[in-house]
Amino acid sequence: MRSPPFADFLAVSTPVDDPARLTVLTPRVMKWAEGVWLMDLSSCRSYWLAMAQRLQRQPLALVREVLERALGAGVAVHPRVDVDMSVSVNNRVDLNERAADQESSGGPSGLVSADTSASTLPRLFTLTLTPTPTSVSATDDSACAPAKPALYVVPTKLLHPSDEPSLDDVPIDPALPPYQVSPNLLRDAARFAATDGLCQESPAHDDPDAPPPLRAALADHPWAAVLLLGAMTERRLTGFLPLETPFAQNLYRGIVWDDWLDAAKAAAEHLAVNRTAPFNAASFRRDCHQLKTSVSRLRLATPWDLRAAAALAVRRRFGATLATLWEWTFPESPSPVTRNAALVSFPWRRWEWSEKPRVARVLEHALWQWDALVPLLLEDLDKLLAARLATRGFEGKATELSWTLTLNDLRQLPVVVRFRHPHDLAREAGHHKTALLQAHYAFEAAIGKQRRDDDEDMEIPIIAWDLALDACLSTPPGVADLFGNSDESTEAGRLLELENQLPVALLQYGLCQDWLPESSFTSGEEPEERPTARKESWAASRATPYPASLSEADLTPPPDEPLSFWDAADEFLTPRTKAVAAAPPRNERPWLIAARQRPLFIHADPVPLDTCGHSSGRIFIERTSTKWWRAATDKAEHRDYYRLLDRMNRSAWIFQDGEGKWFVQGVFA
Amino acid sequence: MNTLPTFAGVTTGKLPDLMPRLCSGVGTLDDFLTGGLPFGTVTEWGVPLGRGGRLVVARFLASATQGRQLDRPLLALWVQAAAGTLDVYPPAWRAQGVDLTRVRFARSARPVADLKPLLMDPLFKVIIIDAPERLSTDDIAYIARQARINGQLVVILRNYMLSSERGNVWAKLRMNCWYEPFSDQPYRLQVVRGFSFQRLSFDLDEAAS
């Protein structure tokens, strides 16, 4: 079986409130494992449970019914539950039994256009494919060797306001058919077998009372998915169509200018709303007209005929907006950096959920001591947990809570409770140790700041509060099992939990292949928070990291290697170090040898050296130079590093720059 | 190991009871410490800034993260408790053999208050608190208790030389460590409390015994 194509984005039109609503999603909850696709239910299991409870149905029966209805009438659909999928203890036996029943019965799995009903089905869909061949015949119930991958449509939560780029200031215009925001771009992408027959034409005579069929286009770029979806709509095609299939390629190439310009105008309206870049509607209309006129004169029927035109040329003649859309239509060779940049500029729109899980409390009497607040806050966290399960879109793990305190003078004091890692409130129901710890840290910080602002040292009475779940995140399978349960017994899981309970960060460092001290390592901090170089020319550059777990064997020099340049006697080079330096091991980088001569601790910014009145000795260690090819000027700056030894036998790592000034870079602590 | 070889400047004495210990990989030092630093205890080191003593501690850290003479590699935590602008320089740590994937660094002026969940959990078997400025007797007592319960090795580093006059009753082992240049065995160890042995000179690049 050949390797399936890669698709990041899924454009789906679903009959929600507005039949014409267009949704562009990332299928982010699937993974390829052991020859089958696994659907990650961790993002939607609680949703299924809540839905089942609301509808008073058995969860599995509900899933089964949804699948059957999603894949159309007349098709016997058997939800494929792979035994490798981790399921909750309660459901494991049931689902496995079901799987065994299905396997033994040899029921076919269908592949037809999805006929969705808005009344009972969720709005958003993602896909799974299993390469295990099953019959795609709509009516064939007999067990037979299948020829095409089966397709299952499983509702899940895919959009969440915490995942998209920050678009706080973007207004939502209900008159526009919105592009929905896609969370966690380019993560956990789906792979779909390139097969024909994934989509089919809808019947010529549609039942006017029937809900519109589902059609979905998959592509590496959301714009391409939008264009393909438009082409499918034009051709009345339904079902799922990956762009990489030959059929989809032909369809894509056949998009005419009118359709392309219509899509461009729709995108431009969103660009105007987003205001992420200067956009002039009148100029854009003129550019579109000019483009249309030009291609008409050139007798070019489709945009594909003009694909050789460079985006720069399009920009010069038809403006920046059309050039951007042109680039998205025909990306030459999208590198990850280019593609990510393009995705950021795509006119995403925020998905606004109608309500967040929220709990409000009015205290019987004012409180200010943390110990007195804890029992009440614990109650409210449990209530928040219950509210979360009942609210669509907040089934994932919490990353941020907002706790707004009302003070006795009716002022509002916001306390933001954040978790370093997505935290499952349900796992600590009843005691909420982690949430209480983080709430305590945030509470102390907020109260302390309020006291400083008020310039008072008195207690601040609290009379009410509002606790809301602001942000959730569905973690990928690598972090949690399929039902959102982290494995406490693993070291990594316990470390994440402990980090969530701390007010300070635990940093882990990695090494980079770079000789500059400032650039030779990375940490979990943002570049702005890391120790930066003294000047721009010494700015940290993220070099390629190499494994930081060299074994002792790596440090053993091979025999009979020629001597290196490090044959000078140095008081601080031990015999072993000299031997190592004399014959660099194959796997050890020269800068790791240099690191042996460097201290364990360095200053975030070099400190001017003051040796007034103190005698000291210096021993030369090394000379480094800037990456002159990256510097603002062509002149390379160098530093001569020394080990400074004072009368107290204290050692410091100092350097002299090109201007002759001395600085302390580190301390041999 | 029932007897110790005789070193210049080192007096022999009685062996303490053996406990699970963390070795440094330096033969002389490990022999001196009867195998290494004992787990389940608090050890206090006087390592003045700039005197090179922390390099010796880093060797113990390297052994812990590599799992040398242990059942498995251990997770270690190094807490920078002192205010200041000094930051960790990871390549030097790696060059000393520390597995950076198994060590975490934190900065906190109140290590006990801020890191209590870590102290209560046996996940980090080696915790090094570097130059705490505000560590009360109660804090140290708490640390010692948790170390005993969780089988952790907690090392408290001080930026000054320790003396027997200002004691720490909760530290089983207290010693000073520094670097004397221009010597064949440049590292010095002086025990303040814990052994009847007093002093040791060694070279960090000695092979393990």
PDB file of N, CA and C in Angstrom, chain B residues 3 10 16 29 55 68 70 84 88 112 133 162 171 188 209:
ATOM      1  N   THR B   3      39.021  -1.189  55.095  1.00  0.00           N
ATOM      2  CA  THR B   3      40.105  -0.296  55.487  1.00  0.00           C
ATOM      3  C   THR B   3      40.312   0.725  54.402  1.00  0.00           C
ATOM      4  N   VAL B  10      45.889  12.725  55.339  1.00  0.00           N
ATOM      5  CA  VAL B  10      44.592  12.174  55.709  1.00  0.00           C
ATOM      6  C   VAL B  10      44.801  11.197  56.842  1.00  0.00           C
ATOM      7  N   PRO B  16      31.889   4.772  59.121  1.00  0.00           N
ATOM      8  CA  PRO B  16      30.499   4.917  59.563  1.00  0.00           C
ATOM      9  C   PRO B  16      29.644   3.821  58.954  1.00  0.00           C
ATOM     10  N   LEU B  29      38.150  10.588  46.445  1.00  0.00           N
ATOM     11  CA  LEU B  29      37.059  11.264  47.146  1.00  0.00           C
ATOM     12  C   LEU B  29      36.021  10.260  47.607  1.00  0.00           C
ATOM     13  N   LEU B  55      32.428  22.622  41.367  1.00  0.00           N
ATOM     14  CA  LEU B  55      32.804  21.660  40.339  1.00  0.00           C
ATOM     15  C   LEU B  55      32.794  20.243  40.915  1.00  0.00           C
ATOM     16  N   ARG B  68      25.521   6.285  37.818  1.00  0.00           N
ATOM     17  CA  ARG B  68      26.757   5.567  38.105  1.00  0.00           C
ATOM     18  C   ARG B  68      26.646   4.868  39.455  1.00  0.00           C
ATOM     19  N   LEU B  70      24.403   3.132  40.484  1.00  0.00           N
ATOM     20  CA  LEU B  70      23.031   3.190  40.982  1.00  0.00           C
ATOM     21  C   LEU B  70      22.168   2.269  40.126  1.00  0.00           C
ATOM     22  N   GLY B  84      21.114  37.580  42.198  1.00  0.00           N
ATOM     23  CA  GLY B  84      22.302  37.915  41.431  1.00  0.00           C
ATOM     24  C   GLY B  84      22.074  37.650  39.966  1.00  0.00           C
ATOM     25  N   VAL B  88      23.204  29.641  34.922  1.00  0.00           N
ATOM     26  CA  VAL B  88      23.826  28.366  34.598  1.00  0.00           C
ATOM     27  C   VAL B  88      24.406  28.423  33.181  1.00  0.00           C
ATOM     28  N   VAL B 112      12.110  26.486  50.098  1.00  0.00           N
ATOM     29  CA  VAL B 112      11.209  25.549  50.784  1.00  0.00           C
ATOM     30  C   VAL B 112       9.766  25.913  50.477  1.00  0.00           C
ATOM     31  N   GLU B 133      19.771  32.243  50.974  1.00  0.00           N
ATOM     32  CA  GLU B 133      20.017  33.359  51.884  1.00  0.00           C
ATOM     33  C   GLU B 133      19.024  33.363  53.035  1.00  0.00           C
ATOM     34  N   LEU B 162      32.454  26.873  55.986  1.00  0.00           N
ATOM     35  CA  LEU B 162      31.732  26.471  57.188  1.00  0.00           C
ATOM     36  C   LEU B 162      32.698  26.358  58.358  1.00  0.00           C
ATOM     37  N   ALA B 171      22.341  18.741  59.283  1.00  0.00           N
ATOM     38  CA  ALA B 171      23.210  18.238  58.228  1.00  0.00           C
ATOM     39  C   ALA B 171      24.112  17.149  58.799  1.00  0.00           C
ATOM     40  N   ARG B 188      40.659  20.509  47.503  1.00  0.00           N
ATOM     41  CA  ARG B 188      40.767  20.293  48.943  1.00  0.00           C
ATOM     42  C   ARG B 188      39.394  20.053  49.531  1.00  0.00           C
ATOM     43  N   SER B 209      37.438   4.352  41.763  1.00  0.00           N
ATOM     44  CA  SER B 209      38.050   3.166  42.369  1.00  0.00           C
ATOM     45  C   SER B 209      37.243   1.914  42.041  1.00  0.00           C
TER      46      SER B 209
END
